């Protein structure tokens, strides 16, 4: 039977022929949770009288959402995580290490793995040819205990991209465009497979951005076949020996094929309060903003910070705009520091915070005031997301965000990025 | 299993940020307290308005967004008997079943606020007693019915020692 990437990995992990629509029980490679969902996983395990995990090396808790802790209740939740980890040997990626999804791709996930995570953007790791999906605390708790999960094998939507991006247009614009096309529930229960010449030429950083946002179309995961770029990334991260070819069979069955020409795309902006509410930057231009946030598991990587520094270097952000930059991980922070990027950002007027989720989920470090608008490189703009239901969140690429910070309103980065 | 109660109506795309907002992140270890804020950003004082056994009746894509299981957990704690929606986001769907909160996909356009409903889980129907109509819902996969019947995923695993297909 010819298989999609999802069917291939789930066949291997269930030890049978996994065909779309089937319910299978799979062995998990990694079970992870973060500081917002992990304490409930631990509670479920304790409730069930389970005090060990299936493989301490493969169970990881991330302290990233409220890091460093802004409240005693959250400090106590962090304590629960650390003490459970001490008891069971499970791993902790502590408050100084960065966002779970970035850390998973930097240091853990390999092609062909099956990752379940108590965080919806767990799908980020799909860019490494791994089946990775978000679930709740209880599903992940049981995965941590048994090393197993039940899954319905998803059908797959193939997204074929050809052509090169015009200057000022990036992977983030592509995925915003795709979500606008599919809508916020267009891929519910399904997998997305990104392929075509544009994807083959794309850096891992950009591939992570695409897979990260697959869930915003409702998808169970986003997947990309492995290739030389995957291999080079793994070599750089010290896991070159773990490279495997993971590709779909040529005659695999897809539920739908979406073909996109990258050269026809424009910078995109998602308007409040849904991610599929996308318009072109031309339609958005002139919208006043109070805050710009650059970071998160979507766009807080080195390549993103480089683009931002390139736009901001030697300039000052507009009066009345707050610019917050949060590197996605400690490794990225250090690399940006060594490369002089952090200094450029600070000189331009940015506040650079410690690695983690930053203000993305409304806990701290940049909660919006009533009526304020924020342009963010994050993946979600739901009402209340940045801590205030009276706030307005727009989503864009790092380039659009940086240029808009200079202008004090949403602005088209193509005005300065004529050459790539 | 027969469930009976009145409809509380919501629209499309009710996110987990609306059900259990991030600004109340610090209450996640205190679900009864968090439950008092359930859906308050979508409808002020919603918690006060719930009669035990009421149904949340929503449009498309209910529960989209974050994986926070606290969302279905506090809906259940607040006294809601089940969720009926045009469609339900994937992670929320699993989470609801895992915490023992029934959730069904059916044509909710035929239900108005305060309609009196009776859900027959085995027959797979929602009867709108106020309107005298019967609406079928998509049957759950067997594993979800088993988990629901066992009282949630933890109880299911304790009973069978693993997943029972
Ligand atoms: S950065 Fe934002 S979207 Fe990513 S894991 Fe953290 S809170 Fe979630």
PDB file of N, CA and C and ligand atoms in Angstrom, chain A residues 34 64-65 99-101 119-121 212 216 293 295-298 356-361 378-380 385, ligand 1:
ATOM      1  N   UNK A  34       4.498  21.153  29.278  1.00  0.00           N
ATOM      2  CA  UNK A  34       5.105  22.425  29.718  1.00  0.00           C
ATOM      3  C   UNK A  34       4.516  22.850  31.060  1.00  0.00           C
ATOM      4  N   UNK A  64       8.629  27.037  30.468  1.00  0.00           N
ATOM      5  CA  UNK A  64       8.842  28.047  29.428  1.00  0.00           C
ATOM      6  C   UNK A  64       7.727  29.095  29.344  1.00  0.00           C
ATOM      7  N   UNK A  65       6.505  28.715  29.747  1.00  0.00           N
ATOM      8  CA  UNK A  65       5.383  29.645  29.569  1.00  0.00           C
ATOM      9  C   UNK A  65       5.402  30.774  30.581  1.00  0.00           C
ATOM     10  N   UNK A  99      11.686  27.867  24.736  1.00  0.00           N
ATOM     11  CA  UNK A  99      10.375  27.290  24.398  1.00  0.00           C
ATOM     12  C   UNK A  99      10.515  25.806  24.050  1.00  0.00           C
ATOM     13  N   UNK A 100       9.589  25.017  24.556  1.00  0.00           N
ATOM     14  CA  UNK A 100       9.623  23.564  24.384  1.00  0.00           C
ATOM     15  C   UNK A 100       9.840  23.137  22.930  1.00  0.00           C
ATOM     16  N   UNK A 101       9.096  23.726  22.004  1.00  0.00           N
ATOM     17  CA  UNK A 101       9.159  23.224  20.618  1.00  0.00           C
ATOM     18  C   UNK A 101      10.508  23.502  19.974  1.00  0.00           C
ATOM     19  N   UNK A 119       0.959  20.455  24.432  1.00  0.00           N
ATOM     20  CA  UNK A 119       1.003  21.818  23.930  1.00  0.00           C
ATOM     21  C   UNK A 119       0.641  21.733  22.458  1.00  0.00           C
ATOM     22  N   UNK A 120      -0.253  22.603  22.026  1.00  0.00           N
ATOM     23  CA  UNK A 120      -0.818  22.431  20.684  1.00  0.00           C
ATOM     24  C   UNK A 120       0.203  22.610  19.560  1.00  0.00           C
ATOM     25  N   UNK A 121       1.279  23.360  19.811  1.00  0.00           N
ATOM     26  CA  UNK A 121       2.254  23.568  18.737  1.00  0.00           C
ATOM     27  C   UNK A 121       3.355  22.519  18.695  1.00  0.00           C
ATOM     28  N   UNK A 212       4.849  24.544  12.572  1.00  0.00           N
ATOM     29  CA  UNK A 212       4.357  25.120  13.828  1.00  0.00           C
ATOM     30  C   UNK A 212       2.912  25.578  13.698  1.00  0.00           C
ATOM     31  N   UNK A 216      -3.088  25.758  13.352  1.00  0.00           N
ATOM     32  CA  UNK A 216      -3.999  26.902  13.211  1.00  0.00           C
ATOM     33  C   UNK A 216      -5.021  26.689  12.091  1.00  0.00           C
ATOM     34  N   UNK A 293       5.788  42.522  19.036  1.00  0.00           N
ATOM     35  CA  UNK A 293       6.440  41.402  19.731  1.00  0.00           C
ATOM     36  C   UNK A 293       7.072  40.472  18.699  1.00  0.00           C
ATOM     37  N   UNK A 295       9.235  36.996  18.470  1.00  0.00           N
ATOM     38  CA  UNK A 295       9.708  35.832  19.215  1.00  0.00           C
ATOM     39  C   UNK A 295       8.791  34.652  19.000  1.00  0.00           C
ATOM     40  N   UNK A 296       8.753  33.753  19.953  1.00  0.00           N
ATOM     41  CA  UNK A 296       7.914  32.537  20.039  1.00  0.00           C
ATOM     42  C   UNK A 296       8.450  31.354  19.237  1.00  0.00           C
ATOM     43  N   UNK A 297       7.768  30.235  19.431  1.00  0.00           N
ATOM     44  CA  UNK A 297       8.122  29.003  18.723  1.00  0.00           C
ATOM     45  C   UNK A 297       7.863  29.133  17.232  1.00  0.00           C
ATOM     46  N   UNK A 298       7.139  30.164  16.815  1.00  0.00           N
ATOM     47  CA  UNK A 298       6.885  30.380  15.389  1.00  0.00           C
ATOM     48  C   UNK A 298       8.029  31.138  14.726  1.00  0.00           C
ATOM     49  N   UNK A 356      12.048  32.047  26.088  1.00  0.00           N
ATOM     50  CA  UNK A 356      10.819  31.421  26.559  1.00  0.00           C
ATOM     51  C   UNK A 356       9.675  31.876  25.686  1.00  0.00           C
ATOM     52  N   UNK A 357       8.461  31.744  26.225  1.00  0.00           N
ATOM     53  CA  UNK A 357       7.272  32.123  25.460  1.00  0.00           C
ATOM     54  C   UNK A 357       7.052  33.635  25.475  1.00  0.00           C
ATOM     55  N   UNK A 358       7.682  34.327  26.427  1.00  0.00           N
ATOM     56  CA  UNK A 358       7.510  35.773  26.498  1.00  0.00           C
ATOM     57  C   UNK A 358       6.049  36.137  26.672  1.00  0.00           C
ATOM     58  N   UNK A 359       5.613  37.242  26.029  1.00  0.00           N
ATOM     59  CA  UNK A 359       4.231  37.693  26.208  1.00  0.00           C
ATOM     60  C   UNK A 359       3.191  36.929  25.383  1.00  0.00           C
ATOM     61  N   UNK A 360       3.594  35.881  24.677  1.00  0.00           N
ATOM     62  CA  UNK A 360       2.721  35.203  23.709  1.00  0.00           C
ATOM     63  C   UNK A 360       1.372  34.789  24.279  1.00  0.00           C
ATOM     64  N   UNK A 361       1.373  34.325  25.523  1.00  0.00           N
ATOM     65  CA  UNK A 361       0.138  33.723  26.040  1.00  0.00           C
ATOM     66  C   UNK A 361      -0.466  34.514  27.206  1.00  0.00           C
ATOM     67  N   UNK A 378       3.932  35.824  16.639  1.00  0.00           N
ATOM     68  CA  UNK A 378       3.442  34.561  17.195  1.00  0.00           C
ATOM     69  C   UNK A 378       2.437  33.908  16.249  1.00  0.00           C
ATOM     70  N   UNK A 379       1.837  32.831  16.690  1.00  0.00           N
ATOM     71  CA  UNK A 379       0.971  32.042  15.819  1.00  0.00           C
ATOM     72  C   UNK A 379      -0.517  32.259  16.065  1.00  0.00           C
ATOM     73  N   UNK A 380      -0.883  32.972  17.108  1.00  0.00           N
ATOM     74  CA  UNK A 380      -2.287  33.068  17.483  1.00  0.00           C
ATOM     75  C   UNK A 380      -2.678  34.466  17.885  1.00  0.00           C
ATOM     76  N   UNK A 385      -5.755  36.617  24.125  1.00  0.00           N
ATOM     77  CA  UNK A 385      -4.526  35.830  24.091  1.00  0.00           C
ATOM     78  C   UNK A 385      -3.374  36.526  24.838  1.00  0.00           C
TER      79      UNK A 385
HETATM   80  S1  LIG C   1       5.694  30.567  22.294  1.00  0.00           S
HETATM   81 FE1  LIG C   1       3.476  30.886  22.406  1.00  0.00          FE
HETATM   82  S2  LIG C   1       2.604  29.399  20.991  1.00  0.00           S
HETATM   83 FE2  LIG C   1       4.743  28.793  21.366  1.00  0.00          FE
HETATM   84  S3  LIG C   1       4.623  27.297  23.048  1.00  0.00           S
HETATM   85 FE3  LIG C   1       4.954  29.318  23.964  1.00  0.00          FE
HETATM   86  S4  LIG C   1       2.904  30.102  24.424  1.00  0.00           S
HETATM   87 FE4  LIG C   1       2.661  28.417  22.981  1.00  0.00          FE
END
